[in-house]
Structure formats: structure tokens, C-alpha cells
Coordinates of C-alpha atoms and ligand atoms in Angstrom, one line a residue:
M1 CA 44.7 289.5 248.3
L2 CA 47.1 287.0 249.9
Q3 CA 47.5 287.4 253.6
T4 CA 50.3 286.5 255.9
A5 CA 49.2 284.4 258.8
P6 CA 50.4 285.6 262.2
N7 CA 53.7 283.9 262.5
T8 CA 56.3 285.3 264.9
I9 CA 59.1 282.8 264.3
Q10 CA 59.7 282.2 260.6
K11 CA 59.6 278.4 260.2
Q12 CA 61.4 276.7 257.4
E13 CA 59.5 276.8 254.0
I14 CA 58.5 273.3 252.8
L15 CA 57.3 272.4 249.4
I16 CA 55.1 269.4 249.0
R17 CA 54.1 268.1 245.6
G18 CA 50.7 266.3 245.0
I19 CA 48.0 266.0 242.4
A20 CA 46.4 269.2 241.1
A21 CA 42.8 268.4 241.6
A22 CA 40.8 271.6 241.7
P23 CA 42.1 274.9 240.3
G24 CA 42.8 278.1 242.2
I25 CA 45.3 279.5 244.6
A26 CA 44.6 280.0 248.3
Q27 CA 46.6 281.0 251.2
G28 CA 45.8 280.9 254.9
P29 CA 46.4 279.1 258.2
A30 CA 46.1 275.3 258.3
F31 CA 43.3 273.5 260.0
V32 CA 44.7 270.0 260.6
F33 CA 41.6 267.7 260.6
L34 CA 42.4 264.4 262.3
Q35 CA 40.1 261.5 261.8
D36 CA 40.1 258.2 263.6
G37 CA 43.3 256.7 264.9
L38 CA 44.0 259.0 267.9
D39 CA 47.2 258.3 269.7
V40 CA 45.9 257.6 273.2
P41 CA 48.7 257.7 275.8
C42 CA 48.9 255.2 278.7
Y43 CA 50.8 256.1 281.9
P44 CA 50.6 255.4 285.6
V45 CA 49.1 257.9 288.0
E46 CA 49.9 258.3 291.7
E47 CA 47.0 257.4 294.1
A48 CA 46.8 261.0 295.3
A49 CA 46.4 262.3 291.7
L50 CA 43.5 260.0 290.8
S51 CA 40.8 262.4 291.7
G52 CA 42.4 264.9 289.4
E53 CA 42.0 262.5 286.6
I54 CA 38.3 262.2 287.3
G55 CA 38.1 266.0 287.4
R56 CA 39.6 266.1 283.9
F57 CA 37.1 263.6 282.8
E58 CA 34.2 265.6 284.2
Q59 CA 35.6 268.8 282.4
A60 CA 35.8 266.9 279.1
L61 CA 32.2 265.6 279.5
L62 CA 31.0 269.1 280.1
A63 CA 32.9 270.5 277.2
T64 CA 31.6 267.7 274.9
R65 CA 28.0 268.3 276.0
K66 CA 28.5 272.0 275.2
Q67 CA 30.0 271.3 271.7
I68 CA 27.2 268.8 270.8
S69 CA 24.5 271.2 271.9
L70 CA 26.0 274.0 269.9
L71 CA 26.3 271.8 266.9
R72 CA 22.7 270.6 267.3
D73 CA 21.5 274.2 267.4
A74 CA 23.5 275.2 264.3
V75 CA 22.2 272.2 262.4
I76 CA 18.6 272.9 263.4
E77 CA 19.0 276.5 262.1
R78 CA 20.6 275.4 258.8
L79 CA 18.9 272.1 258.1
G80 CA 15.9 271.7 260.4
Q81 CA 15.0 269.6 263.4
G82 CA 15.0 266.2 261.6
E83 CA 18.6 266.5 260.6
A84 CA 19.7 267.3 264.2
A85 CA 18.2 264.2 265.7
I86 CA 21.5 262.5 265.6
F87 CA 22.9 264.9 268.2
D88 CA 20.1 264.0 270.6
A89 CA 21.3 260.4 270.3
H90 CA 24.9 261.6 270.9
L91 CA 23.8 263.5 274.0
L92 CA 22.2 260.3 275.3
A93 CA 25.3 258.3 274.7
L94 CA 27.3 261.0 276.5
E95 CA 25.3 260.5 279.6
D96 CA 25.4 256.7 279.6
P97 CA 25.9 256.0 283.4
A98 CA 27.4 252.6 282.7
L99 CA 30.2 254.0 280.5
I100 CA 30.9 256.8 283.0
D101 CA 30.9 254.6 286.1
E102 CA 33.0 251.9 284.6
T103 CA 35.6 254.4 283.5
I104 CA 35.9 256.0 286.9
Q105 CA 36.1 252.5 288.6
T106 CA 38.9 251.5 286.1
V107 CA 40.9 254.6 286.9
Y108 CA 40.9 253.8 290.6
K109 CA 41.5 250.1 290.0
K110 CA 44.3 250.3 287.5
K111 CA 45.8 253.7 288.6
L112 CA 46.3 254.7 285.0
N113 CA 45.5 258.0 283.2
I114 CA 41.9 258.8 282.4
E115 CA 42.3 258.9 278.5
H116 CA 43.6 255.3 278.5
C117 CA 40.9 254.0 280.9
F118 CA 38.1 255.8 279.1
H119 CA 39.3 254.6 275.7
A120 CA 39.5 251.0 276.9
V121 CA 36.0 251.0 278.4
A122 CA 34.5 252.7 275.3
E123 CA 36.2 250.1 273.0
K124 CA 34.8 247.3 275.1
Y125 CA 31.2 248.8 274.8
I126 CA 31.7 249.3 271.0
A127 CA 32.9 245.7 270.6
F128 CA 29.9 244.4 272.7
F129 CA 27.2 246.4 270.7
S130 CA 28.8 245.5 267.4
K131 CA 28.2 241.8 268.0
L132 CA 24.5 242.2 268.7
E133 CA 22.1 241.5 265.8
D134 CA 19.5 244.1 266.9
E135 CA 19.6 247.1 264.6
Y136 CA 18.9 249.5 267.4
F137 CA 22.1 248.4 269.2
K138 CA 24.1 248.4 266.1
E139 CA 23.2 252.0 265.5
R140 CA 24.4 252.8 269.0
V141 CA 27.9 251.7 268.1
S142 CA 28.4 254.7 265.8
D143 CA 26.9 257.1 268.4
I144 CA 29.3 255.8 271.1
R145 CA 32.2 255.9 268.7
D146 CA 31.5 259.5 267.7
V147 CA 31.0 260.7 271.3
A148 CA 34.0 258.8 272.6
Q149 CA 36.2 260.5 269.9
R150 CA 34.9 263.9 271.0
I151 CA 35.5 263.2 274.7
L152 CA 39.0 261.9 273.9
R153 CA 39.8 264.9 271.7
N154 CA 38.7 267.2 274.6
M155 CA 40.9 265.3 277.1
L156 CA 43.9 265.3 274.7
G157 CA 43.5 269.0 273.9
L158 CA 42.5 268.3 270.3
S159 CA 39.0 269.6 270.5
K160 CA 39.4 272.0 267.6
C161 CA 40.1 269.2 265.2
T162 CA 36.7 268.4 263.7
L163 CA 35.4 270.2 260.6
S164 CA 32.4 271.7 262.4
A165 CA 34.8 273.5 264.8
I166 CA 36.2 275.7 262.0
T167 CA 35.1 279.2 262.7
D168 CA 37.4 281.2 260.4
R169 CA 38.8 280.9 256.9
R170 CA 41.2 277.9 256.8
V171 CA 43.1 275.5 254.6
I172 CA 41.7 272.1 255.5
V173 CA 44.5 269.6 255.9
A174 CA 43.4 266.0 256.2
E175 CA 44.3 262.4 255.5
D176 CA 41.1 262.2 253.6
V177 CA 37.8 264.0 253.6
T178 CA 34.7 261.9 253.1
P179 CA 31.3 263.2 252.0
S180 CA 29.9 262.8 255.5
D181 CA 32.8 264.6 257.1
T182 CA 31.9 267.7 255.2
A183 CA 28.2 267.6 256.1
T184 CA 28.8 270.0 259.1
L185 CA 31.4 272.1 257.4
E186 CA 30.3 275.7 257.3
I187 CA 30.6 276.8 253.6
G188 CA 32.9 279.8 253.3
H189 CA 35.2 278.6 256.1
A190 CA 37.2 276.2 253.9
I191 CA 39.4 278.1 251.5
A192 CA 41.2 275.1 250.2
I193 CA 41.4 271.3 250.8
I194 CA 44.5 269.3 250.8
T195 CA 44.6 265.6 251.5
D196 CA 47.1 262.8 251.9
A197 CA 44.8 260.4 250.1
G198 CA 42.8 260.6 246.9
N199 CA 43.2 261.5 243.3
R200 CA 41.3 263.8 240.8
T201 CA 38.0 262.0 241.2
S202 CA 37.8 261.5 244.9
H203 CA 34.9 263.2 246.6
A204 CA 36.9 265.8 248.5
V205 CA 37.9 267.0 245.0
I206 CA 34.3 267.0 243.6
M207 CA 33.3 269.0 246.6
S208 CA 36.2 271.5 246.3
R209 CA 35.3 272.0 242.6
S210 CA 31.7 272.7 243.5
L211 CA 32.7 275.1 246.3
R212 CA 35.2 276.7 243.8
I213 CA 38.1 276.3 246.1
P214 CA 41.5 274.8 245.2
A215 CA 42.4 271.3 246.1
V216 CA 45.6 269.3 246.0
V217 CA 45.4 265.6 246.8
G218 CA 47.6 262.5 247.0
L219 CA 50.1 264.3 249.2
I220 CA 50.9 261.1 251.1
S221 CA 51.9 262.6 254.5
A222 CA 51.0 266.3 254.4
S223 CA 48.7 266.0 257.4
H224 CA 51.7 264.8 259.5
Q225 CA 54.1 267.4 258.1
I226 CA 51.8 270.4 258.5
E227 CA 50.9 271.7 262.0
H228 CA 47.8 273.4 263.1
D229 CA 48.0 277.2 262.3
D230 CA 51.0 276.8 259.9
A231 CA 50.7 279.3 257.0
V232 CA 50.0 277.4 253.8
I233 CA 49.8 278.3 250.1
V234 CA 47.7 275.8 248.0
D235 CA 48.4 275.9 244.3
G236 CA 45.5 273.9 242.7
Y237 CA 46.8 274.6 239.2
E238 CA 50.2 273.0 239.7
G239 CA 49.4 270.6 242.6
L240 CA 51.8 272.3 245.0
V241 CA 51.5 273.0 248.7
I242 CA 54.0 275.5 250.2
V243 CA 54.1 275.4 254.0
N244 CA 55.5 278.5 255.9
P245 CA 56.2 280.4 252.7
T246 CA 58.9 283.1 252.7
D247 CA 58.1 286.7 251.8
E248 CA 59.5 286.1 248.4
T249 CA 57.3 283.1 247.7
L250 CA 54.3 285.0 249.0
A251 CA 55.0 287.9 246.6
S252 CA 55.5 285.6 243.7
Y253 CA 52.2 283.8 244.4
E254 CA 50.5 287.2 244.8
R255 CA 51.5 287.9 241.2
I256 CA 50.3 284.5 239.9
S257 CA 47.1 284.9 241.8
R258 CA 46.5 288.3 240.3
S259 CA 47.1 287.2 236.7
R260 CA 44.8 284.1 237.2
G261 CA 42.2 286.5 238.6
D262 CA 42.4 288.7 235.5
F263 CA 41.9 285.7 233.2
Q264 CA 39.0 284.5 235.3
R265 CA 37.3 287.9 234.9
K266 CA 37.8 287.6 231.2
V267 CA 36.2 284.2 231.1
L268 CA 33.3 285.4 233.2
S269 CA 32.7 288.3 231.0
E270 CA 31.6 285.8 228.3
V271 CA 29.1 284.0 230.4
E272 CA 26.1 285.3 228.4
L273 CA 27.6 284.5 225.0
P274 CA 26.0 281.6 223.1
S275 CA 27.4 278.1 223.4
L276 CA 28.6 277.9 219.8
T277 CA 32.0 276.9 218.4
S278 CA 33.8 279.6 216.3
D279 CA 32.2 278.0 213.2
G280 CA 28.7 278.0 214.7
V281 CA 28.3 274.4 215.9
P282 CA 26.2 274.3 219.1
F283 CA 27.4 272.6 222.2
R284 CA 25.7 271.9 225.6
L285 CA 27.4 272.3 228.9
S286 CA 25.3 271.1 231.8
A287 CA 25.8 271.0 235.5
N288 CA 26.6 268.3 238.1
V289 CA 24.8 269.2 241.4
N290 CA 24.5 267.9 244.9
G291 CA 21.6 269.8 246.1
V292 CA 19.2 272.7 245.7
E293 CA 21.9 275.1 246.9
D294 CA 23.8 274.5 243.6
I295 CA 20.9 275.6 241.4
E296 CA 21.8 279.3 241.7
S297 CA 25.1 278.6 239.9
V298 CA 23.4 276.5 237.3
H299 CA 21.5 279.7 236.2
K300 CA 24.4 282.1 236.9
Y301 CA 26.8 280.2 234.6
R302 CA 24.1 279.5 232.0
A303 CA 24.3 275.8 232.2
G304 CA 22.2 273.8 229.8
G305 CA 20.3 272.1 232.6
V306 CA 21.4 269.6 235.3
G307 CA 23.2 266.7 233.7
L308 CA 23.7 264.9 237.0
F309 CA 21.9 265.3 240.3
R310 CA 23.7 263.0 242.8
T311 CA 20.7 262.2 245.1
E312 CA 22.9 260.4 247.6
S313 CA 24.2 263.8 248.7
I314 CA 20.9 264.5 250.6
F315 CA 21.2 261.1 252.3
L316 CA 24.8 261.8 253.3
K317 CA 23.8 265.0 255.2
N318 CA 22.8 262.7 258.0
S319 CA 24.2 259.2 258.0
Q320 CA 22.1 258.0 260.9
Q321 CA 18.7 258.6 259.2
V322 CA 17.0 257.6 255.9
P323 CA 14.8 260.4 254.6
D324 CA 11.2 259.3 254.1
E325 CA 9.2 259.7 250.9
E326 CA 7.8 263.1 251.9
T327 CA 11.2 264.5 252.8
Q328 CA 12.7 263.2 249.6
F329 CA 9.8 264.5 247.5
D330 CA 10.0 268.0 249.0
Y331 CA 13.7 268.1 248.3
Y332 CA 13.5 266.8 244.7
R333 CA 10.5 269.0 243.9
A334 CA 12.3 272.1 245.2
L335 CA 15.4 271.4 243.2
I336 CA 13.5 270.5 240.0
A337 CA 11.3 273.5 240.2
A338 CA 14.3 275.8 240.9
A339 CA 16.0 274.5 237.8
L340 CA 13.1 275.4 235.5
P341 CA 13.0 276.0 232.6
D342 CA 15.9 273.6 232.4
R343 CA 15.7 269.8 232.8
V344 CA 17.3 267.8 235.6
I345 CA 18.8 264.3 235.2
V346 CA 18.1 262.7 238.6
R347 CA 20.4 259.8 239.3
T348 CA 19.0 257.2 241.7
L349 CA 20.9 256.5 244.9
D350 CA 24.6 255.7 244.5
I351 CA 25.4 254.7 248.1
G352 CA 28.3 252.4 249.0
G353 CA 31.9 252.6 247.8
D354 CA 33.3 255.6 249.5
K355 CA 29.8 257.0 250.2
Q356 CA 29.1 255.2 253.4
H357 CA 25.8 255.7 255.2
S358 CA 25.4 254.0 258.6
A359 CA 21.6 253.8 258.5
L360 CA 21.2 252.6 254.9
L361 CA 24.1 250.1 255.1
A362 CA 23.3 249.0 258.7
G363 CA 23.7 245.2 259.0
T364 CA 25.7 244.8 255.8
G365 CA 29.0 244.5 257.6
S366 CA 32.3 245.9 256.3
E367 CA 33.4 245.0 252.8
P368 CA 36.9 244.2 251.8
N369 CA 36.4 245.9 248.4
P370 CA 33.6 248.5 248.8
F371 CA 34.1 250.0 245.3
M372 CA 33.5 246.5 243.9
G373 CA 30.8 245.7 246.4
F374 CA 27.3 246.5 247.6
R375 CA 26.9 249.9 245.8
A376 CA 24.4 252.0 243.8
I377 CA 21.9 249.9 241.7
R378 CA 23.1 246.7 243.4
Y379 CA 21.9 248.2 246.7
C380 CA 18.6 249.4 245.3
L381 CA 17.7 246.1 243.6
E382 CA 18.3 244.2 246.8
R383 CA 16.7 246.8 249.2
K384 CA 13.5 247.3 247.2
P385 CA 11.6 249.3 249.9
D386 CA 14.3 252.0 249.9
F387 CA 14.4 252.0 246.1
R388 CA 10.6 252.2 245.9
T389 CA 10.5 255.2 248.3
Q390 CA 13.1 257.1 246.2
L391 CA 11.4 256.3 242.9
R392 CA 8.0 257.4 244.2
A393 CA 9.5 260.6 245.4
I394 CA 11.3 261.3 242.1
L395 CA 8.3 260.4 240.0
R396 CA 6.0 262.6 242.1
A397 CA 8.5 265.5 241.8
S398 CA 8.6 265.0 238.0
A399 CA 5.1 266.7 237.9
Y400 CA 6.8 269.9 238.9
G401 CA 9.4 270.3 236.3
R402 CA 11.4 268.6 233.5
V403 CA 13.0 265.4 234.8
K404 CA 14.9 262.4 233.5
I405 CA 15.8 259.4 235.6
M406 CA 19.2 257.7 235.4
F407 CA 20.5 254.5 237.1
P408 CA 24.1 254.3 238.4
M409 CA 26.5 251.4 238.1
I410 CA 24.6 249.3 235.6
S411 CA 26.7 246.4 234.7
S412 CA 24.4 244.3 232.5
L413 CA 21.2 244.4 230.5
D414 CA 19.5 242.2 233.1
E415 CA 20.2 244.8 235.8
L416 CA 19.0 247.6 233.6
L417 CA 15.8 245.7 232.8
Q418 CA 15.2 244.9 236.5
A419 CA 15.6 248.6 237.4
K420 CA 13.3 249.7 234.6
D421 CA 10.7 247.0 235.6
F422 CA 10.7 248.2 239.1
L423 CA 10.3 251.8 238.0
A424 CA 7.4 250.8 235.8
Q425 CA 5.7 249.0 238.8
T426 CA 6.2 252.0 241.0
A427 CA 4.8 254.3 238.3
A428 CA 1.8 252.0 238.0
E429 CA 1.2 252.2 241.7
L430 CA 1.2 255.9 241.6
K431 CA -1.1 256.0 238.7
A432 CA -3.6 253.7 240.5
E433 CA -3.5 256.1 243.5
G434 CA -4.3 259.0 241.1
V435 CA -1.0 260.7 241.8
A436 CA 0.4 263.0 239.1
F437 CA 3.8 262.4 237.5
D438 CA 5.4 262.6 234.1
E439 CA 4.2 259.4 232.4
N440 CA 6.7 259.9 229.5
I441 CA 9.7 260.3 231.7
A442 CA 13.0 259.5 229.9
V443 CA 15.1 256.8 231.5
G444 CA 18.8 256.4 231.0
S445 CA 21.8 254.5 232.2
M446 CA 25.2 255.6 233.5
I447 CA 27.9 253.9 231.5
E448 CA 30.6 253.6 234.1
I449 CA 31.4 249.9 234.3
P450 CA 33.4 248.4 231.5
S451 CA 30.9 245.6 230.8
A452 CA 28.2 248.2 230.3
A453 CA 30.5 250.2 227.9
V454 CA 31.3 247.0 225.9
S455 CA 27.6 246.1 225.7
A456 CA 26.5 249.7 224.9
E457 CA 24.7 248.3 221.7
L458 CA 22.5 246.1 223.8
L459 CA 21.8 248.7 226.5
A460 CA 21.0 251.4 223.9
D461 CA 17.9 249.5 222.8
H462 CA 16.4 249.9 226.3
C463 CA 17.6 253.4 227.2
D464 CA 16.5 256.9 226.2
F465 CA 20.0 258.2 226.9
F466 CA 23.5 257.3 228.2
S467 CA 25.7 259.3 230.6
I468 CA 29.3 258.2 230.8
G469 CA 30.7 258.3 234.3
T470 CA 34.4 258.5 233.5
N471 CA 35.4 258.6 237.2
D472 CA 34.3 255.0 237.7
L473 CA 34.9 253.9 234.1
V474 CA 38.6 254.7 234.3
Q475 CA 38.9 253.1 237.8
Y476 CA 37.2 249.9 236.7
M477 CA 38.9 249.7 233.3
L478 CA 42.4 250.1 234.7
A479 CA 41.7 248.4 238.1
V480 CA 43.0 251.5 239.8
D481 CA 41.1 252.6 242.9
R482 CA 40.0 256.2 242.3
G483 CA 40.8 257.2 245.9
N484 CA 44.1 255.5 246.4
E485 CA 47.0 257.9 246.2
R486 CA 49.7 255.2 246.1
I487 CA 48.6 254.2 242.6
A488 CA 47.2 257.6 241.5
H489 CA 49.9 257.7 238.8
L490 CA 48.2 254.6 237.2
Y491 CA 44.8 256.4 237.0
E492 CA 45.4 257.3 233.4
P493 CA 42.5 258.5 231.3
C494 CA 44.8 258.8 228.3
N495 CA 45.4 255.1 228.3
P496 CA 44.4 254.2 224.7
A497 CA 42.0 251.5 226.0
V498 CA 40.0 254.1 227.9
L499 CA 40.0 256.4 224.8
Q500 CA 38.8 253.5 222.6
I501 CA 36.0 252.6 224.9
L502 CA 34.9 256.3 225.2
R503 CA 34.7 256.5 221.4
H504 CA 32.9 253.2 221.2
V505 CA 30.1 254.3 223.6
I506 CA 29.6 257.7 222.0
Q507 CA 29.6 256.3 218.5
T508 CA 27.2 253.5 219.5
A509 CA 24.8 256.0 221.1
K510 CA 24.9 258.1 217.9
R511 CA 24.2 255.1 215.7
K512 CA 21.3 254.1 218.0
K513 CA 20.1 257.7 217.9
I514 CA 20.0 258.2 221.7
D515 CA 21.5 261.1 223.6
V516 CA 24.9 260.6 225.1
S517 CA 26.5 262.9 227.7
V518 CA 29.6 262.6 229.8
C519 CA 29.2 263.5 233.5
G520 CA 32.5 262.3 235.1
E521 CA 35.3 264.8 236.0
L522 CA 36.8 264.4 232.5
A523 CA 33.9 266.4 231.1
G524 CA 34.9 269.4 233.3
D525 CA 38.7 269.1 232.5
S526 CA 39.8 271.5 229.8
A527 CA 42.2 268.9 228.4
F528 CA 39.4 266.4 227.7
A529 CA 36.3 268.4 227.1
P530 CA 37.2 269.4 223.5
L531 CA 37.9 265.7 222.6
L532 CA 34.7 264.4 224.1
F533 CA 32.7 267.1 222.2
A534 CA 34.6 266.3 219.0
L535 CA 33.8 262.6 219.5
G536 CA 30.1 263.5 219.5
A537 CA 29.0 263.9 223.1
D538 CA 25.7 265.7 223.1
S539 CA 26.3 267.3 226.4
L540 CA 29.2 267.6 228.9
S541 CA 28.1 267.8 232.5
M542 CA 30.4 269.4 235.1
T543 CA 30.6 271.3 238.3
P544 CA 28.9 274.6 237.5
A545 CA 31.9 276.7 238.4
V546 CA 34.0 275.4 235.5
I547 CA 31.3 276.0 232.9
P548 CA 32.4 279.5 231.9
E549 CA 35.9 278.4 231.3
M550 CA 34.7 275.5 229.2
R551 CA 32.4 277.7 227.2
Y552 CA 35.3 280.1 226.6
L553 CA 37.5 277.2 225.3
L554 CA 34.9 275.6 223.0
R555 CA 33.9 279.0 221.6
R556 CA 37.6 279.3 220.5
S557 CA 37.5 275.9 218.8
N558 CA 36.3 275.0 215.3
S559 CA 35.3 271.8 213.6
T560 CA 38.4 271.5 211.5
D561 CA 40.7 271.8 214.6
L562 CA 38.5 269.5 216.6
N563 CA 38.6 266.8 213.9
E564 CA 42.3 267.1 213.7
L565 CA 42.6 266.8 217.5
V566 CA 40.6 263.5 217.3
S567 CA 42.9 262.1 214.6
Q568 CA 46.1 263.1 216.4
V569 CA 44.9 261.6 219.6
Y570 CA 43.8 258.3 218.1
S571 CA 46.9 257.8 216.1
E572 CA 49.1 258.1 219.2
H573 CA 49.7 255.3 221.8
D574 CA 51.8 256.9 224.5
P575 CA 49.5 258.4 227.2
K576 CA 51.9 261.1 228.0
K577 CA 52.1 262.3 224.4
I578 CA 48.3 262.1 224.1
Y579 CA 48.0 264.3 227.2
Q580 CA 50.4 266.8 225.7
I581 CA 48.4 267.0 222.5
L582 CA 45.2 267.6 224.5
R583 CA 46.8 270.1 226.9
R584 CA 48.3 272.1 224.1
F585 CA 44.9 272.3 222.3
A586 CA 43.4 273.8 225.5
N587 CA 46.3 276.0 226.5
E588 CA 46.4 277.6 223.0
R589 CA 42.8 278.8 223.5
L590 CA 42.7 279.5 227.2
V591 CA 44.5 282.8 226.9
Ligands
PEP1 C1 31.4 258.9 237.6 O1 31.7 257.8 238.1 O2 32.1 259.4 236.7 C2 30.3 259.7 238.2 C3 29.9 260.8 237.6 O3 29.7 259.2 239.3 P1 30.4 259.4 240.8 O4 31.6 260.3 240.7 O5 29.3 260.0 241.6 O6 30.7 258.0 241.2
MG2 MG1 30.2 256.8 239.4

């Protein structure tokens, strides 16, 4: 049921068009989430009013202390003591006497407002610690930055604007939402996510799809157009955001929402039916998961196992700490055991790119091109101790269920062989220690870099399976940053070059008799799933929530129509026409 937000003066209705990124319709009050880049004012203050500035500073320090303590208690309750350690560091940074004393002295010396003086002193400290080589001091930079932001927000009256402060059901409006921003978000409080940045494969979207909430991205400046508490409708089917809707718009969305709800119920009523096309050909729909909390949906939607477990998600819960072998082992074992009798494809750490982790990446400096930089397997092959810890934990967990291992961002045979070699060494160590693990564990490679796709033939001789990561493959093939809204229109999976390479990889895997799945967002897109299945993908791995709809769609497809779809798509060169062909195929069946 759509609800009208309390809104005494009817503001002007605004329609903002973006990219439809996660399906669904939601309506509720906006929560404008501001990241860095606060506008800190600077103005002179009369001598007599200076003590009032210090008073405001003390109030802000008290409020910040209270917020951090509350957050720490909530994290202890949800995730345990270890995950909350970061907040102890923040409390220490908050009490730093040097920072406080120097701020107060600056106010009296310069006779300027407290926000400006505090900001200037904090920036000076951040610059100083950033230059030091010592890892301990480098880590303090992010503590001071985080705490300084909180204090400033409190002084500027923006204290509500962090995701952990959401206490009721809200539409999250942000420039961008990174995986670490969402770590403290209380699930259930976000009813939709809309961002200025991003496109269909950015992580805000992947998260929305797994939370089953609508998302519209690439809105360019929505976070500046929408005000806190504005009533917002998010249409994740059409990529529309309506701010301050009129009663007429609300009523029309209520109708749309009802009919979508009816269709969704129909789809869900078929969840138990077998995964067979209408002429009896089996297909496999597996799940992309971020953690043990997703396994319930894997079973609920009858997924054929976990096709992608993004292990970096557990690292991203706390960017200040690296989980040790025991912590990782406990986590992987719990997830793998919960997934039984199904198998889990565990992908090794894919950190870097837009998945930044202060502790893991400490000392690496900022990169001009993070998506082309120190990411995933490149990180692991250089930081062998971290890689070894993770491989030991995964191998040990393999004794408790059915596991396959997969390496992300492989760009050459040499890289694949180095990773496999290191895995073999780690396995040999465990064996020598008498530790149990699956000695026949299957090992596969993500195919998400064009060089790997082109050399699929070579890689196939050394892999038990391939999994095609279309999110990155499209970005690297077309040189279009997957998170950059300015060029989102160029992120075109229907580009014939992309379609050729997808067919090449799938056909090569078939010829080499290894399993091939697709785990990028295209596998969970109703326009592309039939094509990928028709090309021969053994499994399509997607966010669990979309599995019922994909099963409904493929159960209404048959081999003749699917073969015809392939020949139509591959005889066309215009991406727009190709998309129309794919969309029509899906729409005719999704009724
Ligand atoms: C991909 O690139 O398609 C993929 C599944 O990996 P991620 O989205 O985690 O980069
Ligand atoms: Mg990828």
C-alpha cells in the first residue's frame, strides 16, 4: 500500500529520469545521505560570542560520543565484539586532547566560527598523519576523518545524514553508495535506493537487488534536487523518480504497484515447479550471495546452488580490520554448511576497484584508475600472506560441504597458473598438518577481462569451469567505467562485439567440455537470460530474488524459439534493435 508522507504544503511535483537498475516500486520519505564534501562555512565571531562557539563544540563532541557508543552497541549486538573494535578507535580519536585544544586555541586566536576552525585543525592532522610511513599512524587518518565528519555534521545540524542513523523506512538518496557505506545500514529501513552516480552493475544496485528493493541510478543530481523528508516515488521498472507526487500520480502508481504485485504472486506460485523449458530441457539457475544471511533465499527460491559467493563482502563489513583465518573459516563453513545439499562457488577476494578496504589496501596509496589497478587476483598474488590465509580458510571449510574455488580478474594463463600453484602449495601445507579438506576441489576462473575471454581456449585446459562476469567484461571490452553515470549510455551489452565474445567463451567451454556459467548482472536480466541459456550456458547465477521470475520465463520458452532468438540476435548489428528483439522475447512470456 502506498503511503502519503506527512506533507502540509504541497510542493511542486518533479520527475527525474535515470537508469532502471533494480525492479520494484516504492514510495516514502527521502533520506538524503551526504558523503564527503561538506560545505563548511567560515565567518567572523565577536569576542563576546567566542565562548558560545566553544559551547557548541562541546555539545557536538558529546552528541558524537553518544552516537558512536550507540553504533558500537548495535554492531556488537548484530555482528559481535570484533566488528565493533573500529568504534573504540573512533572514541579514542574523538578524545584526542591535541585536536581539541588546538581547535579551541584557533577559535580564540582567529575569532572565526567553530566549524571552520575545527575543520582546519582536523585537516592539518589528517595531512600530517597521511605523510607518515608507519602503518599505525596511516590507519589513524581514516579514524580522524570519520570522527571529524561526524563532529562537523553535528555542528552543522546534519547529524541524521549517515546510513546508520536511519530509524524508519526511507528512500535512500545519495550521490553514490559504496559497499562499506551500507555495512551499518539496518536492513528493512531502506525501501529504495537512488543515486546520482552508477549504472546497472554498480554495487548499490547489486545490493538493492539482493535486498529486493527498487533502485534507480545515474540520476546525475537527484541528491541535490531532493530534500530530506520529501515524498518520493521510485519506479525501478522504468527508471523514474517522482518527487512530491500529486494525489493523481500517487493513485496511478498505486494501480501499477497492485498489478505488479499480482504478477509477482503468480511468479512465486511456480517456485516449486521444475526448472525445465516447455519442451523439457533442464536449466540451472543459481544464486549470487554476499553472506550467510542470503542462504535462506537460496533455498526459498529453489536456486541450483550458489554460483558466486563474493567473499570480499565479509571483509567490507569492517574496512579497518582483516579477518584472520579462524574468523574466515567459521564464516565460510557456516555458509557452506547452510547451503547443503547444494554446492557453493567461493570466489577468492576481489578487493580494489570500487571495493576499497582501508586495512587491506593500507600503504598502497590512491590509484588514478582503480578499476584497472591493484584489484582482485593482482592483489592476492602480490599479498601472498593474505591470499594464503583466505585459501586455508576456504579449503578447511570445504570439508563441511560442496565447494568449488574460483579466481576473479584473471587476465592471462600465467596469472591463472600462479594462482593454482599457490592453491596447491597451500593445500599441501594443510595436508602435511593433517587438516581435512576436499582434495578434489574444482578450480575455475572468472572470465571478465577481454584477454581472458579471447584466450578461453588456453585457459580451459587448466580450469574445471568458467564463470563469465559480464559486469566487468562489458566495462573492459567497451572501456566504459561501470560506475560512471556520464557514460552509462555507452555501457551497451548489446554491442555486437560483446555478444560475439560471450558466444566465443561459451562455445569454447562446450568444446573443451568444461562447465560454463554466467554470474554477472546480465544473467539475472530477463532480456539476456534466455539468450545466454540458448547459447549453452550451463548455469545462470543471479541475485536470489530474481530466480522465480527467470524460472517462470524459461519455463515458457522452448528450444525452437530459443534457437530462433539466437539467429535473430546474431544477424542484427544495431544494439537498439538487438535489445528490442531480446526484450520482446521476454515480455511475450512474462505475462
Ligand atoms: C562481474 O564482473 O560480472 C562479477 C560478477 O563480479 P563483480 O560484479 O563482483 O565485479
Ligand atoms: Mg567482476
